[in-house]
Coordinates of C-alpha atoms in Angstrom, one line a residue:
M1 CA 59.7 11.4 96.8
R2 CA 62.7 10.3 94.7
L3 CA 63.7 6.6 94.9
S4 CA 67.1 5.5 96.2
S5 CA 68.9 2.4 95.0
T6 CA 67.3 0.4 97.8
D7 CA 63.8 1.4 96.7
I8 CA 64.6 0.7 93.0
R9 CA 65.8 -2.8 93.9
Y10 CA 62.7 -3.4 96.0
F11 CA 60.4 -2.5 93.1
L12 CA 62.4 -4.6 90.7
D13 CA 62.5 -7.6 93.0
E14 CA 58.8 -7.4 93.6
G15 CA 58.1 -7.3 89.9
L16 CA 56.3 -4.0 90.1
L17 CA 59.0 -2.2 88.0
K18 CA 60.5 -3.9 85.0
I19 CA 63.6 -2.8 83.0
I20 CA 64.3 -5.2 80.2
G21 CA 67.3 -5.3 77.8
D22 CA 67.6 -7.5 74.8
S23 CA 68.9 -11.1 74.5
Q24 CA 72.5 -10.0 73.8
H25 CA 72.5 -7.0 76.1
P26 CA 70.4 -8.0 79.1
F27 CA 69.7 -5.5 81.9
S28 CA 72.3 -5.8 84.8
P29 CA 71.0 -4.4 88.1
K30 CA 74.5 -4.8 89.6
E31 CA 76.2 -2.7 87.0
Q32 CA 73.4 -0.2 86.0
I33 CA 71.8 0.7 89.4
R34 CA 73.3 3.9 90.9
P35 CA 72.6 5.4 94.3
G36 CA 69.5 7.3 93.0
S37 CA 69.1 6.3 89.4
V38 CA 69.5 3.6 86.8
D39 CA 72.0 3.9 83.8
I40 CA 70.1 3.4 80.6
R41 CA 71.7 2.5 77.2
I42 CA 70.9 3.7 73.8
S43 CA 69.7 1.5 70.9
N44 CA 71.7 0.7 67.8
I45 CA 69.1 2.2 65.4
F46 CA 69.4 5.9 64.7
W47 CA 67.5 8.4 62.5
K48 CA 69.0 11.5 61.0
F49 CA 66.9 14.2 59.4
N50 CA 67.1 14.0 55.6
K51 CA 67.2 17.6 54.2
K52 CA 67.5 16.3 50.6
N53 CA 63.9 15.0 50.5
I54 CA 62.1 17.6 52.6
E55 CA 62.9 21.3 52.9
Q56 CA 60.2 22.3 55.4
L57 CA 57.9 20.6 57.8
D58 CA 54.4 21.9 58.4
I59 CA 53.2 20.4 61.6
I60 CA 49.5 20.7 60.7
D61 CA 49.9 19.2 57.2
L62 CA 48.5 15.8 58.0
H63 CA 48.8 14.5 54.4
Q64 CA 52.5 15.2 54.6
A65 CA 52.6 13.5 58.0
K66 CA 50.9 10.4 56.7
A67 CA 53.4 10.2 53.8
I68 CA 56.2 10.3 56.3
L69 CA 54.5 7.7 58.5
N70 CA 54.2 5.3 55.5
N71 CA 57.7 6.1 54.3
P72 CA 59.9 7.5 57.2
E73 CA 62.8 7.8 54.8
L74 CA 61.1 10.8 53.2
M75 CA 62.2 12.8 56.2
Y76 CA 64.7 10.6 58.0
L77 CA 67.8 8.6 57.1
K78 CA 67.8 5.3 59.0
I79 CA 71.2 4.0 60.3
E80 CA 71.6 0.7 62.0
L81 CA 75.0 0.1 63.7
S82 CA 76.7 -3.2 64.5
D83 CA 78.9 -3.7 67.5
G84 CA 82.0 -1.5 67.2
E85 CA 80.6 0.7 64.4
H86 CA 80.1 4.4 65.1
L87 CA 77.9 7.3 64.0
E88 CA 79.3 10.7 63.5
I89 CA 77.1 13.6 64.7
Q90 CA 78.0 17.0 63.3
P91 CA 78.0 20.2 65.3
G92 CA 74.4 21.3 66.1
E93 CA 73.0 18.1 64.6
I94 CA 70.1 16.1 66.2
V95 CA 69.9 12.3 66.0
L96 CA 66.8 10.3 67.0
T97 CA 67.0 7.0 68.7
E98 CA 65.4 5.2 71.7
T99 CA 66.5 3.3 74.8
L100 CA 67.8 -0.2 74.5
E101 CA 65.9 -1.1 77.7
K102 CA 62.1 -1.5 77.6
I103 CA 60.6 0.2 80.7
E104 CA 57.4 -1.0 82.4
M105 CA 56.3 1.5 85.1
P106 CA 53.9 0.6 88.0
H107 CA 51.0 2.9 88.6
C108 CA 52.6 4.3 91.8
L109 CA 55.8 5.6 90.1
S110 CA 56.6 8.2 87.5
G111 CA 60.1 8.7 86.0
A112 CA 62.4 11.0 84.1
L113 CA 65.3 10.4 81.8
K114 CA 68.4 12.6 82.5
G115 CA 71.7 13.0 80.7
R116 CA 74.8 11.6 82.4
S117 CA 77.2 14.3 83.6
S118 CA 80.2 12.7 81.8
F119 CA 78.6 13.1 78.4
A120 CA 77.0 16.5 79.3
R121 CA 80.6 17.8 79.8
L122 CA 81.3 16.7 76.2
G123 CA 78.5 18.8 75.0
I124 CA 76.1 15.9 74.4
S125 CA 72.5 16.1 75.5
I126 CA 70.1 13.2 75.2
H127 CA 66.7 14.9 74.7
C128 CA 65.1 18.2 73.9
T129 CA 62.4 18.4 76.5
G130 CA 60.6 15.0 76.5
D131 CA 62.1 13.3 79.5
Y132 CA 59.0 12.5 81.5
I133 CA 57.7 8.9 81.9
N134 CA 54.0 8.5 82.9
P135 CA 52.9 6.0 85.6
G136 CA 51.8 2.8 83.9
Y137 CA 53.9 3.5 80.8
Q138 CA 55.2 0.4 78.9
G139 CA 57.7 0.8 76.1
Y140 CA 61.0 2.2 75.0
M141 CA 61.8 5.9 75.6
P142 CA 62.7 8.1 72.7
L143 CA 66.0 10.0 72.8
Q144 CA 67.0 13.1 70.8
I145 CA 70.8 13.3 70.9
I146 CA 72.2 16.6 70.2
N147 CA 75.9 17.7 69.6
H148 CA 76.3 21.1 71.1
T149 CA 80.1 21.2 70.5
P150 CA 81.8 23.0 67.5
I151 CA 83.4 19.7 66.4
P152 CA 82.0 16.3 65.1
V153 CA 81.4 13.6 67.8
K154 CA 81.5 9.8 67.2
L155 CA 78.7 7.9 68.9
Y156 CA 78.5 4.2 69.5
S157 CA 75.5 1.9 70.1
Y158 CA 74.7 0.5 73.5
L159 CA 76.4 3.3 75.4
S160 CA 74.9 4.3 78.8
L161 CA 74.2 7.9 77.8
A162 CA 71.2 8.4 80.0
Q163 CA 70.1 7.8 83.6
L164 CA 66.6 7.1 84.8
V165 CA 65.2 8.5 88.0
F166 CA 62.0 7.5 89.7
Y167 CA 59.4 9.4 91.7
F168 CA 56.9 7.8 94.1
L169 CA 53.3 9.0 93.9
Y170 CA 51.5 9.3 97.2
S171 CA 48.1 8.2 95.7
R172 CA 47.3 5.9 92.8
P173 CA 46.2 7.8 89.6
D174 CA 42.5 7.4 88.8
I175 CA 43.5 7.3 85.1
N176 CA 45.3 4.4 83.5
Y177 CA 47.9 5.6 80.9
Q178 CA 47.8 2.5 78.8
S179 CA 44.0 2.6 78.4
L180 CA 43.7 6.2 77.3
P181 CA 42.2 6.3 73.8
D182 CA 44.2 9.4 72.8
T183 CA 47.6 8.2 74.1
I184 CA 50.0 8.9 71.3
Y185 CA 52.8 6.5 72.3
N186 CA 50.8 3.6 73.8
S187 CA 53.0 0.6 73.6
K188 CA 50.2 -1.6 72.3
R189 CA 49.6 0.7 69.3
C190 CA 53.0 1.7 68.0
N191 CA 56.7 1.0 67.9
T192 CA 58.3 4.2 66.6
E193 CA 62.1 3.5 67.1
G194 CA 62.4 7.0 68.5
L195 CA 60.4 8.8 65.7
S196 CA 57.7 11.4 66.4
L197 CA 54.0 10.8 65.9
W198 CA 53.2 14.5 66.4
F199 CA 50.2 14.4 64.0
R200 CA 48.3 12.0 66.4
D201 CA 48.1 14.8 68.9
K202 CA 44.5 15.9 69.2
E203 CA 45.4 19.6 69.3
I204 CA 47.3 19.2 66.0
E205 CA 44.3 17.5 64.5
K206 CA 41.9 20.2 65.7
L207 CA 44.2 23.0 64.4
S208 CA 44.7 21.3 61.0
T209 CA 40.9 20.8 60.7
R210 CA 40.2 24.4 61.7
I211 CA 42.7 25.8 59.2
S212 CA 42.3 23.4 56.3
G213 CA 38.6 22.7 56.7
G214 CA 39.1 19.0 57.0
K215 CA 35.9 17.0 57.6
F216 CA 37.0 13.4 57.8
N217 CA 38.9 11.4 60.4
K218 CA 42.2 9.6 59.4
H219 CA 40.5 6.2 58.9
T220 CA 37.9 7.7 56.6
E221 CA 40.5 9.7 54.6
D222 CA 42.6 6.6 54.1
K223 CA 39.6 4.7 52.8
L224 CA 38.7 7.5 50.4
Q225 CA 42.3 7.9 49.2
L226 CA 42.4 4.1 48.5
L227 CA 39.2 4.2 46.5
I228 CA 40.4 7.3 44.5
S229 CA 43.7 5.7 43.8
Q230 CA 42.0 2.5 42.5
S231 CA 39.7 4.5 40.3
E232 CA 42.6 6.5 38.9
K233 CA 44.5 3.4 38.0
R234 CA 41.5 2.1 36.1
L235 CA 41.0 5.4 34.4
I236 CA 44.7 5.7 33.4
K237 CA 44.6 2.2 31.8
Q238 CA 41.5 3.1 29.8
I239 CA 43.0 6.4 28.5
E240 CA 46.3 4.7 27.6
S241 CA 44.4 2.0 25.7
E242 CA 42.4 4.7 23.9
F243 CA 45.5 6.6 22.9
Q244 CA 47.2 3.5 21.6
R245 CA 44.1 2.5 19.6
K246 CA 44.0 6.0 17.9
N247 CA 47.8 6.3 17.7
I248 CA 47.8 9.6 19.6
K249 CA 51.3 11.0 20.5
K250 CA 51.5 14.8 19.9
P251 CA 50.6 17.2 22.8
E252 CA 47.8 19.0 20.7
Q253 CA 46.3 15.6 19.9
I254 CA 46.3 14.5 23.5
E255 CA 44.4 17.6 24.7
K256 CA 41.7 17.1 22.1
A257 CA 41.6 13.4 22.8
L258 CA 41.2 13.9 26.6
E259 CA 38.2 16.2 26.0
S260 CA 36.7 13.8 23.6
Y261 CA 37.3 10.9 26.0
E262 CA 35.7 12.8 28.9
N263 CA 32.5 13.6 26.8
K264 CA 32.3 10.0 25.6
D265 CA 32.8 8.7 29.1
I266 CA 29.9 10.9 30.3
R267 CA 27.6 9.7 27.5
R268 CA 28.6 6.1 28.1
D269 CA 27.8 6.4 31.8
K270 CA 24.4 7.9 31.1
K271 CA 23.6 5.1 28.6
M272 CA 24.7 2.5 31.1
R273 CA 22.5 4.0 33.8
F274 CA 19.5 4.1 31.5
V275 CA 20.0 0.4 30.5
F276 CA 20.2 -0.6 34.1
W277 CA 17.1 1.3 35.0
V278 CA 15.3 -0.5 32.1
I279 CA 16.6 -3.8 33.4
T280 CA 15.5 -3.0 36.9
L281 CA 11.9 -2.2 35.7
V282 CA 11.7 -5.4 33.5
T283 CA 13.1 -7.5 36.4
G284 CA 10.6 -6.0 38.8
A285 CA 7.7 -6.8 36.5
L286 CA 8.9 -10.4 36.1
L287 CA 9.1 -10.7 39.9
S288 CA 5.5 -9.5 40.2
V289 CA 4.6 -12.5 38.1
F290 CA 7.0 -15.1 39.5
I291 CA 6.4 -14.5 43.2
P292 CA 2.6 -15.0 43.2
E293 CA 3.0 -18.2 41.1
L294 CA 5.7 -19.5 43.4
I295 CA 3.5 -18.9 46.4
K296 CA 0.6 -20.7 44.7
V297 CA 2.7 -23.7 44.0
I298 CA 4.0 -23.8 47.6
S299 CA 0.6 -23.4 49.1
N300 CA -0.7 -26.4 47.1
G301 CA 2.3 -28.4 48.4
D302 CA 3.2 -29.3 44.8
T303 CA 7.0 -28.7 45.2
Q304 CA 7.8 -31.6 43.0
N305 CA 6.2 -29.8 40.1
P306 CA 8.8 -28.7 37.5
E307 CA 7.1 -25.2 37.5
F308 CA 8.1 -24.8 41.1
W309 CA 11.8 -25.1 40.2
V310 CA 11.4 -22.9 37.1
Y311 CA 9.8 -20.1 39.2
L312 CA 12.4 -20.6 42.0
I313 CA 15.4 -20.4 39.8
S314 CA 13.8 -17.4 37.8
L315 CA 13.2 -15.6 41.2
A316 CA 16.8 -16.1 42.2
F317 CA 18.1 -14.9 38.9
C318 CA 15.9 -11.8 39.1
I319 CA 17.2 -11.0 42.6
F320 CA 20.8 -11.4 41.3
I321 CA 20.1 -9.0 38.4
L322 CA 18.6 -6.4 40.8
W323 CA 21.5 -6.7 43.1
I324 CA 24.0 -6.0 40.3
T325 CA 22.0 -3.1 38.9
F326 CA 21.4 -1.4 42.3
D327 CA 25.1 -1.8 43.1
Y328 CA 26.0 0.0 39.9
K329 CA 23.5 2.8 40.3
Y330 CA 24.3 3.7 43.9
I331 CA 28.0 3.0 44.1
G332 CA 28.9 4.0 40.6
F333 CA 31.3 1.2 39.7

């Protein structure tokens, strides 16, 4: 059942449905509620596709996706308009934005965003296909504004380009949208300003893993990339220092120096590991002496004896040395 203006006001008055504007552009039920819908305005933040930085998008390339997530301007050009400013949309161009109003749906309603007829007759559509709003959704709805005309169109922020319609559900869903672990656009986890998080889709992740042979989840990959980048920075500094010390500048010298550095680094690592193994054995032997003596002193109750403190400090020092050597051997730093 589709809600009428009477139903919409009832849900708003009861606090079951919430439509919230910002401080300067509050939601106005009197002006925005229509007989069977609610007029919804667009934000003042827009994103245009930036073809200069990216020529092609591979939807299963998760590394490219993460780069775009960390720096959206690799793929998009962000435009923020003030009151009275306009954005020009070229023929066939798509611009991403989101609703000015935040929408909080009750569990008994679903919704859909539709384009307004006045703007549709000007060749302006507000979305590609993603108009559906789940029961329990909380957040801003993304919009994909497209100019279908053969001429440029000027667009202004805070225009009522869309209308929101509601549908009553005859039974309460047994699934809570906000609590779904794989919900891509859960309002508690993201604020996209209208951008896509397609790479969080489980089907995309599965397809990428199947094709690329990926073995790690996103969190693990991020950790590994951080460790690798830190190691690379240290290595680059060491190599630069080596080149400066030997005054190496020519390409043929660099190639030989890199090979020499690699061999020397391998030898140095082997020597360090050997030294640490020796230190571990010596420290272990010392512990086999200190621990029995320390137990003997404690059992005699002679903790005021200077030997007790000597053995105790020596034991702590040996444990500290072992911790350092084991950390190096097993982690490699």
